[in-house]
mmCIF file of C-alpha atoms in Angstrom:
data_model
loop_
_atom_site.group_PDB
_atom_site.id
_atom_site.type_symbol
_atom_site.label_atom_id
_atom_site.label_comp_id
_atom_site.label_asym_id
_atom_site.label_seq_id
_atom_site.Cartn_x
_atom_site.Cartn_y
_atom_site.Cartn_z
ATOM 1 C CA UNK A 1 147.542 154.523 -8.766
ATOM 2 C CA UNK A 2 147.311 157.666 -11.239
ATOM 3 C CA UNK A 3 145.055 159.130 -8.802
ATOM 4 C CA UNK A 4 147.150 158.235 -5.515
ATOM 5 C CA UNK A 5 150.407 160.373 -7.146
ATOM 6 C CA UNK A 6 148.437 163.060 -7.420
ATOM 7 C CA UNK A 7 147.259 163.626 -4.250
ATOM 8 C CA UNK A 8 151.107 163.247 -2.659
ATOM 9 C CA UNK A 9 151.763 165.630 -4.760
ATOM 10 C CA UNK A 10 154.975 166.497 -7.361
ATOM 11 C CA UNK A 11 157.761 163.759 -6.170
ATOM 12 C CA UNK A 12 161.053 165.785 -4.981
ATOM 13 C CA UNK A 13 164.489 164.322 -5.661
ATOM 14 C CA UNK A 14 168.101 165.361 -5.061
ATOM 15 C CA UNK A 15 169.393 167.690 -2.692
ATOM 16 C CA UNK A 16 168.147 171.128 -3.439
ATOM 17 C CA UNK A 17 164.643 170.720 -2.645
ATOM 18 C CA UNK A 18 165.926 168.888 0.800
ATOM 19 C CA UNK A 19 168.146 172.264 1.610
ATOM 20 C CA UNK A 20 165.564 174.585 1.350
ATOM 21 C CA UNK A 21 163.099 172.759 3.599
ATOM 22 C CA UNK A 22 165.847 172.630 6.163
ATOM 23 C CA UNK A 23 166.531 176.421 5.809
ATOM 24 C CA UNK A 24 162.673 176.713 6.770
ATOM 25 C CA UNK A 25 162.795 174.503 9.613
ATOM 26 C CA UNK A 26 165.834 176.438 11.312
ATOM 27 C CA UNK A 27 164.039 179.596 10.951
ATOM 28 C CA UNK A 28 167.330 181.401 8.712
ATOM 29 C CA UNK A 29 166.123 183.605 6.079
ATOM 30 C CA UNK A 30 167.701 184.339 2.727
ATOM 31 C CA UNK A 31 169.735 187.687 2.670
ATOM 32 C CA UNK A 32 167.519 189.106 0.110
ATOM 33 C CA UNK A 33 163.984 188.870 2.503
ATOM 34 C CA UNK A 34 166.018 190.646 4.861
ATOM 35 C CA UNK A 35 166.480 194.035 2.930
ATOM 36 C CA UNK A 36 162.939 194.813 3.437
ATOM 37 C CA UNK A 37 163.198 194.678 6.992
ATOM 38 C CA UNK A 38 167.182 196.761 6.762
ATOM 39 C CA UNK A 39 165.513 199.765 5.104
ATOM 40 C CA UNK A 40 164.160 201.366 7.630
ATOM 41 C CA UNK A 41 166.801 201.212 10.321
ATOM 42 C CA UNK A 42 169.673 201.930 7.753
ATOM 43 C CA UNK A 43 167.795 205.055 6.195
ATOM 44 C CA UNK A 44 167.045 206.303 10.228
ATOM 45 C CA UNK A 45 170.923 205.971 10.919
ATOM 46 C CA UNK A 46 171.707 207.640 8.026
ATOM 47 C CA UNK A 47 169.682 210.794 8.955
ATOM 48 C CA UNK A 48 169.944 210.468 12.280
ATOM 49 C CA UNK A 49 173.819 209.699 12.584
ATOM 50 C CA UNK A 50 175.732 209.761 9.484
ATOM 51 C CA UNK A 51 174.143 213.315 8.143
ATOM 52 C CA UNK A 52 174.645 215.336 10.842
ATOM 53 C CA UNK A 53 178.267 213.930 11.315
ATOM 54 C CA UNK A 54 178.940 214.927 7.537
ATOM 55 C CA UNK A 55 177.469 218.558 8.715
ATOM 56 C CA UNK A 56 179.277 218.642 11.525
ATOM 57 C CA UNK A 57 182.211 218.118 9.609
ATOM 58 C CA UNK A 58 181.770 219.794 6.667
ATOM 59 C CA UNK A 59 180.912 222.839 8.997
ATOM 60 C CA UNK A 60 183.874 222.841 10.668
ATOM 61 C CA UNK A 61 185.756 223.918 7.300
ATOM 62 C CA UNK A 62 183.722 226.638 6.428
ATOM 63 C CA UNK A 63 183.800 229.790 6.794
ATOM 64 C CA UNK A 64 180.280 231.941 8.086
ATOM 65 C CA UNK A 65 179.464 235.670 8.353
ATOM 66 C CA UNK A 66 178.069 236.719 11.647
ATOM 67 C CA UNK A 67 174.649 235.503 10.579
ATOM 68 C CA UNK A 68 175.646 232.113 9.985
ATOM 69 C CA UNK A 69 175.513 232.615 6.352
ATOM 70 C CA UNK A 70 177.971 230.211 4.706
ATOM 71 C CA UNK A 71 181.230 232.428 2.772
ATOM 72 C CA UNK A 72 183.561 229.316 1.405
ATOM 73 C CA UNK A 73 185.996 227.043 2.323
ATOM 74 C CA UNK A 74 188.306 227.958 5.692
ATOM 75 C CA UNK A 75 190.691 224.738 5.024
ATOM 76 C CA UNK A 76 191.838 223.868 8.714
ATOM 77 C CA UNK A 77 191.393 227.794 9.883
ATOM 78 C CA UNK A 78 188.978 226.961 12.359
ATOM 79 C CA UNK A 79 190.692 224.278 14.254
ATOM 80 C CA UNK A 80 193.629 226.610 14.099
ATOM 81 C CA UNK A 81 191.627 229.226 15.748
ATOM 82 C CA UNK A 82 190.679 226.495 18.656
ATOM 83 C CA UNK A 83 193.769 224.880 19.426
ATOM 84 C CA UNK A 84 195.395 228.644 19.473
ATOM 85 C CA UNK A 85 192.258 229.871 21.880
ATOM 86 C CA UNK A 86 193.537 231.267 25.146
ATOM 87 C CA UNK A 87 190.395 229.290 27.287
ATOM 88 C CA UNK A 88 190.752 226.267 25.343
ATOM 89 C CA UNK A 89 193.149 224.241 28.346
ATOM 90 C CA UNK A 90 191.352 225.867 31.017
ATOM 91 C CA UNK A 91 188.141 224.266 29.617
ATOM 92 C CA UNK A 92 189.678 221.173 29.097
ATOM 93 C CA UNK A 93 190.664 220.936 32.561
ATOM 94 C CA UNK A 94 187.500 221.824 33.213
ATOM 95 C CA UNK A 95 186.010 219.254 31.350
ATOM 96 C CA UNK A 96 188.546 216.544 32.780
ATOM 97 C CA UNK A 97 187.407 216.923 36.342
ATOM 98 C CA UNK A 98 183.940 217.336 35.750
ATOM 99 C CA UNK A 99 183.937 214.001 34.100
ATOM 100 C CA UNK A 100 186.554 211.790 36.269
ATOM 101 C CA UNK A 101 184.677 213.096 39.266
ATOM 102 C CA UNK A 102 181.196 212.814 38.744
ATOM 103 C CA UNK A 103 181.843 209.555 36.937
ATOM 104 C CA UNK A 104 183.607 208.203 40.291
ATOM 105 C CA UNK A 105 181.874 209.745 43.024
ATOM 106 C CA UNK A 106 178.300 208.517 40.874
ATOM 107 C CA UNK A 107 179.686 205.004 40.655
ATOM 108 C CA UNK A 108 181.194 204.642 44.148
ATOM 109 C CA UNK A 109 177.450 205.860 45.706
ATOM 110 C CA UNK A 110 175.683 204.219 43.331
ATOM 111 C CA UNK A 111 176.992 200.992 44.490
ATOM 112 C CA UNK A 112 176.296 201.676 48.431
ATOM 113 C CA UNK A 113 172.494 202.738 46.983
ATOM 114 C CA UNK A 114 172.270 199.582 45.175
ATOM 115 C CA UNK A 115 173.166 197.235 47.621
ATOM 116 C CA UNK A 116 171.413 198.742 50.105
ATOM 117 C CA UNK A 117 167.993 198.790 47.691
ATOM 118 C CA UNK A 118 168.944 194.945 47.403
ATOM 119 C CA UNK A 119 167.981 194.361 51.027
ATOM 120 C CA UNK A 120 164.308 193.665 51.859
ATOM 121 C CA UNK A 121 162.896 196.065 54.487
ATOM 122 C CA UNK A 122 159.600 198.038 54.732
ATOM 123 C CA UNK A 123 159.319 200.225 52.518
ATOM 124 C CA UNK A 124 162.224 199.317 50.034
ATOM 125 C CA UNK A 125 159.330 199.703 46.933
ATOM 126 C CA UNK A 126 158.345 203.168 47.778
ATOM 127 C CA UNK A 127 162.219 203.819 48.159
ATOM 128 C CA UNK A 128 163.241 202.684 45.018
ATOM 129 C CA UNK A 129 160.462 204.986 43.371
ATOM 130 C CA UNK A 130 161.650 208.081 44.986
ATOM 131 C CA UNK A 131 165.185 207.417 43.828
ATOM 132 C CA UNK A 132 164.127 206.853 39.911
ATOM 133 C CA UNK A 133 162.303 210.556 40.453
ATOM 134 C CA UNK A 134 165.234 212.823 39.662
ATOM 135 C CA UNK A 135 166.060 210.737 36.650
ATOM 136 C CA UNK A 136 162.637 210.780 34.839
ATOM 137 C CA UNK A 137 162.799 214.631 35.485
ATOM 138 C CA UNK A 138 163.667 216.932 32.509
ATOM 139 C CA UNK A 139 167.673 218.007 33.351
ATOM 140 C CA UNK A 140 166.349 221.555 32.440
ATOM 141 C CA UNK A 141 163.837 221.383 35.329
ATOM 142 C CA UNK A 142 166.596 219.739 38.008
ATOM 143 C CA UNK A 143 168.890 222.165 37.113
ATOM 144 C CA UNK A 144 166.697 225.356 36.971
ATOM 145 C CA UNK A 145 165.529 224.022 40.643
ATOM 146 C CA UNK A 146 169.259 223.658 42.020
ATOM 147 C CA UNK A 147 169.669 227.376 41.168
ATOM 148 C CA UNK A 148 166.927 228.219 43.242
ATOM 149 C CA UNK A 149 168.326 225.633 46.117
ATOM 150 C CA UNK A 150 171.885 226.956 45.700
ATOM 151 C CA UNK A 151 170.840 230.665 45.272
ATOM 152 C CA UNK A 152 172.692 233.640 47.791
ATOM 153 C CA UNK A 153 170.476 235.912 48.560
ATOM 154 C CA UNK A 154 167.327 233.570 48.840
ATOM 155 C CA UNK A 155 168.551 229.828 48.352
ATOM 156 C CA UNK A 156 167.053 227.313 50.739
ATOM 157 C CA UNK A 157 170.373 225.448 51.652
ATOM 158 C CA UNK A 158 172.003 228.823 53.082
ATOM 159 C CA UNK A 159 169.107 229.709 55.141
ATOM 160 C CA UNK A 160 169.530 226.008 56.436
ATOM 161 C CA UNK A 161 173.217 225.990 57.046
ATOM 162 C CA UNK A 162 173.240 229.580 58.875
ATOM 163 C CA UNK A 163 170.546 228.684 60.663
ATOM 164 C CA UNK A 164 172.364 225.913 61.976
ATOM 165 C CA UNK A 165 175.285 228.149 62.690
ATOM 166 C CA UNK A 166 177.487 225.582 60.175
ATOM 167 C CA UNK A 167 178.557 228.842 58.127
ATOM 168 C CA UNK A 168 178.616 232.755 59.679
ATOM 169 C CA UNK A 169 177.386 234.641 56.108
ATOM 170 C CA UNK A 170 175.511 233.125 53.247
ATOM 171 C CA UNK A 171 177.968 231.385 50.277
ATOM 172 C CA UNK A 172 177.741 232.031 46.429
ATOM 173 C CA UNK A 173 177.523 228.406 45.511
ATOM 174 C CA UNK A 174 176.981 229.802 41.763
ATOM 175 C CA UNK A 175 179.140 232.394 41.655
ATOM 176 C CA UNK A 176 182.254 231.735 43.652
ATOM 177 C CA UNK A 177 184.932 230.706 41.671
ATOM 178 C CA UNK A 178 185.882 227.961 44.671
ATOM 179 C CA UNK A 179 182.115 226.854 44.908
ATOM 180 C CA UNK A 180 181.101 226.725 41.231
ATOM 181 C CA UNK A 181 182.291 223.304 40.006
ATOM 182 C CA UNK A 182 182.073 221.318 43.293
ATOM 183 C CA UNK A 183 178.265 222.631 43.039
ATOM 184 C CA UNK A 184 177.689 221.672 39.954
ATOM 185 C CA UNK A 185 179.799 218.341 40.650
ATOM 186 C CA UNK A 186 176.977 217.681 43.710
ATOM 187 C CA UNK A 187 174.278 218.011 41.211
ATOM 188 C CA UNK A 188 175.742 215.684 38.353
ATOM 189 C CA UNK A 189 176.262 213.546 40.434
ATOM 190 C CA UNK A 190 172.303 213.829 42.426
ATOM 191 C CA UNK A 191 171.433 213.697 38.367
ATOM 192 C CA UNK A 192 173.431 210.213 37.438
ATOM 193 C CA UNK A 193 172.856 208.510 40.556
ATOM 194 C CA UNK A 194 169.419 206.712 39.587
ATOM 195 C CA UNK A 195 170.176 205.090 36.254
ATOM 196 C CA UNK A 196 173.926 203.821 37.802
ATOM 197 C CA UNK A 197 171.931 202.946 41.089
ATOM 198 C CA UNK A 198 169.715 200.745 38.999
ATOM 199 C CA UNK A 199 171.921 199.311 36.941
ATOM 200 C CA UNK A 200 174.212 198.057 39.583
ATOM 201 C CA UNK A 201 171.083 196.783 41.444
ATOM 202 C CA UNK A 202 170.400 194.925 37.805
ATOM 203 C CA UNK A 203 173.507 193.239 38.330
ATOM 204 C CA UNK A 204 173.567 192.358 42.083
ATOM 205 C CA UNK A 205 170.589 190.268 41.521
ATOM 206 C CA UNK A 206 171.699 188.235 38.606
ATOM 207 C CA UNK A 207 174.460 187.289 41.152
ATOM 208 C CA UNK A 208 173.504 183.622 42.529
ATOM 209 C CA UNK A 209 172.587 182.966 45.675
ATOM 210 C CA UNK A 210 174.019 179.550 46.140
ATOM 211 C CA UNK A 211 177.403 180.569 45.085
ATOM 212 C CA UNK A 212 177.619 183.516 47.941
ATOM 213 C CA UNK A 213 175.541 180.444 50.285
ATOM 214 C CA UNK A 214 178.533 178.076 49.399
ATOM 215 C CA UNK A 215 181.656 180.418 50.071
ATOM 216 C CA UNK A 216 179.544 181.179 53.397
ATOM 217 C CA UNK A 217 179.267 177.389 54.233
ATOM 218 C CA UNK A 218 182.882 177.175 53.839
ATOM 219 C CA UNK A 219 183.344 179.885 56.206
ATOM 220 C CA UNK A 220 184.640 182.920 54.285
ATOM 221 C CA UNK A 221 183.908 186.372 55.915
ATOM 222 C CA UNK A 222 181.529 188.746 54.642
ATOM 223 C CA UNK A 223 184.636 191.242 53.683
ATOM 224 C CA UNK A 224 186.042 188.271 51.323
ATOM 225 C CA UNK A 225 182.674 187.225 49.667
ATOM 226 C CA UNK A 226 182.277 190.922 48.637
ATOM 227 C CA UNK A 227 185.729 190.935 47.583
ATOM 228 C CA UNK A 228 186.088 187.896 45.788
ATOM 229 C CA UNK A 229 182.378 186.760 44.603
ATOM 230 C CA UNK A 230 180.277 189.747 44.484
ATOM 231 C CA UNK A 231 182.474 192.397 42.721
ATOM 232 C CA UNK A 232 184.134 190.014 40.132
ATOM 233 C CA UNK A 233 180.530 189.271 39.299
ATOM 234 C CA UNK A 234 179.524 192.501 39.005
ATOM 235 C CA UNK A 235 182.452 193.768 36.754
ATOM 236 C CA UNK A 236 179.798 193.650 33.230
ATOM 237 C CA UNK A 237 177.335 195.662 35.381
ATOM 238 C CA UNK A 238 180.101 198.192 36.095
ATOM 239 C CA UNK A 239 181.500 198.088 32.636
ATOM 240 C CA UNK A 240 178.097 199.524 31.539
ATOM 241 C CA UNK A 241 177.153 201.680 34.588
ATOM 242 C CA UNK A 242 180.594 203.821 33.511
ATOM 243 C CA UNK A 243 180.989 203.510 29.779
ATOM 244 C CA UNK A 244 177.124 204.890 29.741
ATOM 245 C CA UNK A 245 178.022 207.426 32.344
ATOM 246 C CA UNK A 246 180.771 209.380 30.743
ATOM 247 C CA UNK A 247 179.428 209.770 27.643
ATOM 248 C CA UNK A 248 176.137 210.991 29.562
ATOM 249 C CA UNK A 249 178.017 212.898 32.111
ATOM 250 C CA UNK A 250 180.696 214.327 29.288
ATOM 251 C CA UNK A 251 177.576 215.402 27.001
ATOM 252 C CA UNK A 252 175.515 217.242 30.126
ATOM 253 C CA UNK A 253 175.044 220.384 28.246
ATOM 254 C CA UNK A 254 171.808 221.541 29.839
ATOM 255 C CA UNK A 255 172.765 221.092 33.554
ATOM 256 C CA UNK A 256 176.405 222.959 33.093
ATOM 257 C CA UNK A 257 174.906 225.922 31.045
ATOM 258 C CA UNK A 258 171.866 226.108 33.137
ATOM 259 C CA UNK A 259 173.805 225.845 36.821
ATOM 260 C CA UNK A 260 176.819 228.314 34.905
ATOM 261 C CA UNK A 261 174.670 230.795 32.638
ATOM 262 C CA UNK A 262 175.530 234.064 34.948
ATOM 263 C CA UNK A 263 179.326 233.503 35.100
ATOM 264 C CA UNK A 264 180.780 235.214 32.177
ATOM 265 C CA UNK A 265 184.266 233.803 30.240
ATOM 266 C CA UNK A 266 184.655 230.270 30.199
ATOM 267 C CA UNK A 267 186.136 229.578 33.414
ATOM 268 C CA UNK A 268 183.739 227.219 34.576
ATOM 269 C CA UNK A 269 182.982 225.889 31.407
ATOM 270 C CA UNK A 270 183.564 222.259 29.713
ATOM 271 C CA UNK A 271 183.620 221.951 26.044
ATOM 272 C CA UNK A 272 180.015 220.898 25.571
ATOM 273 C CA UNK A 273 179.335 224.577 26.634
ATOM 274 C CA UNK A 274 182.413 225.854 25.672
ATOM 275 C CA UNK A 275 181.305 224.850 21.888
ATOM 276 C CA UNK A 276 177.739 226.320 22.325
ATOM 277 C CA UNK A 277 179.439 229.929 23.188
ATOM 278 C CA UNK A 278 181.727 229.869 20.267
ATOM 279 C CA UNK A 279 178.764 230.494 17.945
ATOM 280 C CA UNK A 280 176.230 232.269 19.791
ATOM 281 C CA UNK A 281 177.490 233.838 23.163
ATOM 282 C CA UNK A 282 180.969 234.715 23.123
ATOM 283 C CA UNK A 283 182.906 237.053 21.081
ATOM 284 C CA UNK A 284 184.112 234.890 18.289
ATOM 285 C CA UNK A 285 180.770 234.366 17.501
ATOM 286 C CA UNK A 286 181.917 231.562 14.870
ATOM 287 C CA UNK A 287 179.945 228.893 13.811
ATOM 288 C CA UNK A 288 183.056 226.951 11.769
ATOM 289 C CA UNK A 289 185.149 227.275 15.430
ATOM 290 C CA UNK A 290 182.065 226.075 17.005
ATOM 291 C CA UNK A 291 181.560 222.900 14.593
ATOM 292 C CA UNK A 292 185.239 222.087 14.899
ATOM 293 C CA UNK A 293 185.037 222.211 18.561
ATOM 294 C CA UNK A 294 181.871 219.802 18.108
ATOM 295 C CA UNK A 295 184.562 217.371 16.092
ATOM 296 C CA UNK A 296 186.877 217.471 18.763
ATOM 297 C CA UNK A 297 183.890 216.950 21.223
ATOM 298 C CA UNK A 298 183.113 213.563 19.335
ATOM 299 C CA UNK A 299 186.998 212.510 19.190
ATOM 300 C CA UNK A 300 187.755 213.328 22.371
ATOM 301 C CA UNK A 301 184.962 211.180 23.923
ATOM 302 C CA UNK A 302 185.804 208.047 21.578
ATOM 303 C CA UNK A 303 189.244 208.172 22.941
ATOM 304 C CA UNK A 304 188.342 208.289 26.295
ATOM 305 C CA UNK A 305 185.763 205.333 26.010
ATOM 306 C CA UNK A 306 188.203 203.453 23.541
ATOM 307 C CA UNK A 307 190.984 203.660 26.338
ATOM 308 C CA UNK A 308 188.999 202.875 29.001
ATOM 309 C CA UNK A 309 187.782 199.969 27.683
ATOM 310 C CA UNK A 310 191.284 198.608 27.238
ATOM 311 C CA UNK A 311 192.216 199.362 30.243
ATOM 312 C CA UNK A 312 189.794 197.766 31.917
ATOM 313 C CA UNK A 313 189.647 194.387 29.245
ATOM 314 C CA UNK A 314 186.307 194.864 28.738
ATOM 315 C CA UNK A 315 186.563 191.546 25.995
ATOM 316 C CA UNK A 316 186.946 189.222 29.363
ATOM 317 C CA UNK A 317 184.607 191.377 31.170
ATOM 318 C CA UNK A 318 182.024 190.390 29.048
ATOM 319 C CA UNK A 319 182.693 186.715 27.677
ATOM 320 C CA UNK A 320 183.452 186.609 31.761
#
């Protein structure tokens, strides 16, 4: 009998030994076995995210010579300086179009892309990989390739347009004050149209079939299933596709800076480049007005998102 006990091993009674099997079963882990696995990611957002914001900030009320050597505390001088800067509405206007525009004119396209990559013809695949192209490309690269598209003298779009007598004389999409931002408007917009083309495509086919094949059996038109089926279901795909696109579009340093580098002033500029030329291209040459521009830059982007996202009830979009 001893010898039977033993090999059952110890006897368990009461309720704690019961809980912790149960724990096991479920799969939960204690808290403590999950620090291990926290370290890494909390130490990466701290030096990734939480640093550089401290920087940023602490940056923005200091004071710095020419060089960018640090000389003390400027209290609130610097955002002083910005919000008294002559350019400072003019680039906020700027930015304000450049955003709103891009941001609609990339969503409203990227939809008619989408649905038409949703259709099966021949040749949809090798379609769909020329459209992902201009994404995967380095923005420097797009950019520096629009200028040569774009250019007066020798730009390839010119020589195509007077050669089919659309224009008499060549236009300076780059350096015309009335061509510079619908220019670079076209390209954001060439730039964002793959990732919003894709994600809308994402959503139209999670979108089933047999509801659309129902509303058609009951004889509503193709305008109302679009209308009433296919864009309410496509609202979370949306929701993403523009939340994603104006902080991408708003943050498109490289592409402005690259498509606006031989204009001088800041009359094309939005504050992503507008910050960058506070320290090291325009007069001021001051890296505490640049970092409190950067501060704004963050703000002003949260606010936007934060408001959208309330306009738009993005809680029922999602639990929707």
């Amino acid at each position: 009998m001893t010898d039977q006990l033993e090999k059952a091993g110890p006897v368990t009674t009461g309720t704690g030994p019961r809980r912790r099997s149960k724990r096991t079963e479920t799969g939960y882990a204690s808290g403590l076995s999950a620090i291990p696995w926290l370290i890494v990611p909390v130490l990466l957002i701290a030096g990734v995210v939480v640093y550089p914001a401290i920087a940023l900030v602490q940056a923005s009320l200091s004071e710095y010579s020419i060089t960018g050597l640090r000389k003390g505390s400027a209290g609130f001088g610097n955002y002083t300086d910005i919000l008294s800067h002559d350019d400072l509405w003019t680039v906020l206007a700027n930015t304000g179009i450049w955003v709103v525009v891009v941001v609609a004119l990339t969503i409203l396209i990227g939809l008619g892309l989408a649905q038409f990559m949703a259709k099966d013809f021949y040749g949809r695949t090798v379609m769909r990989w020329a459209i992902i192209i201009p994404w995967a490309a380095s923005l420097v690269i797009t950019a520096r390739l629009f200028t040569l598209i774009l250019d007066y003298e020798h730009g390839v779009l010119n020589q195509l347009l007077v050669t089919l007598h659309l224009i008499g004389e060549p236009i300076d999409f780059l350096g015309d004050d009335t061509w510079v931002m619908p220019a670079m408007i076209g390209v954001g917009v060439f730039v964002s149209l793959p990732f919003t083309a894709y994600v809308l495509l994402a959503g139209l086919n999670a979108i089933p079939a047999d509801i659309v094949e129902a509303a058609r059996v009951d004889g509503a038109s193709p305008r109302k299933i679009y209308w009433h089926i296919t864009l309410p279901l496509l609202r979370p795909a949306l929701l993403v596709a523009s939340v994603l696109n104006l902080i991408y579009v708003f943050n498109s340093f490289p592409l402005i800076y690259t498509l606006n580098d031989r204009n001088p002033g800041f009359s094309h500029d939005t504050s992503i480049t507008y910050s960058y030329k506070l320290a090291f291209k325009a007069a001021e040459r001051s890296v505490g007005m640049s970092a409190a521009m950067g501060v704004l830059n963050v703000l002003l982007i949260l606010v936007v998102v934060l408001v959208y996202l309330r306009i738009i009830r993005w809680r029922e979009v999602t639990q929707g």
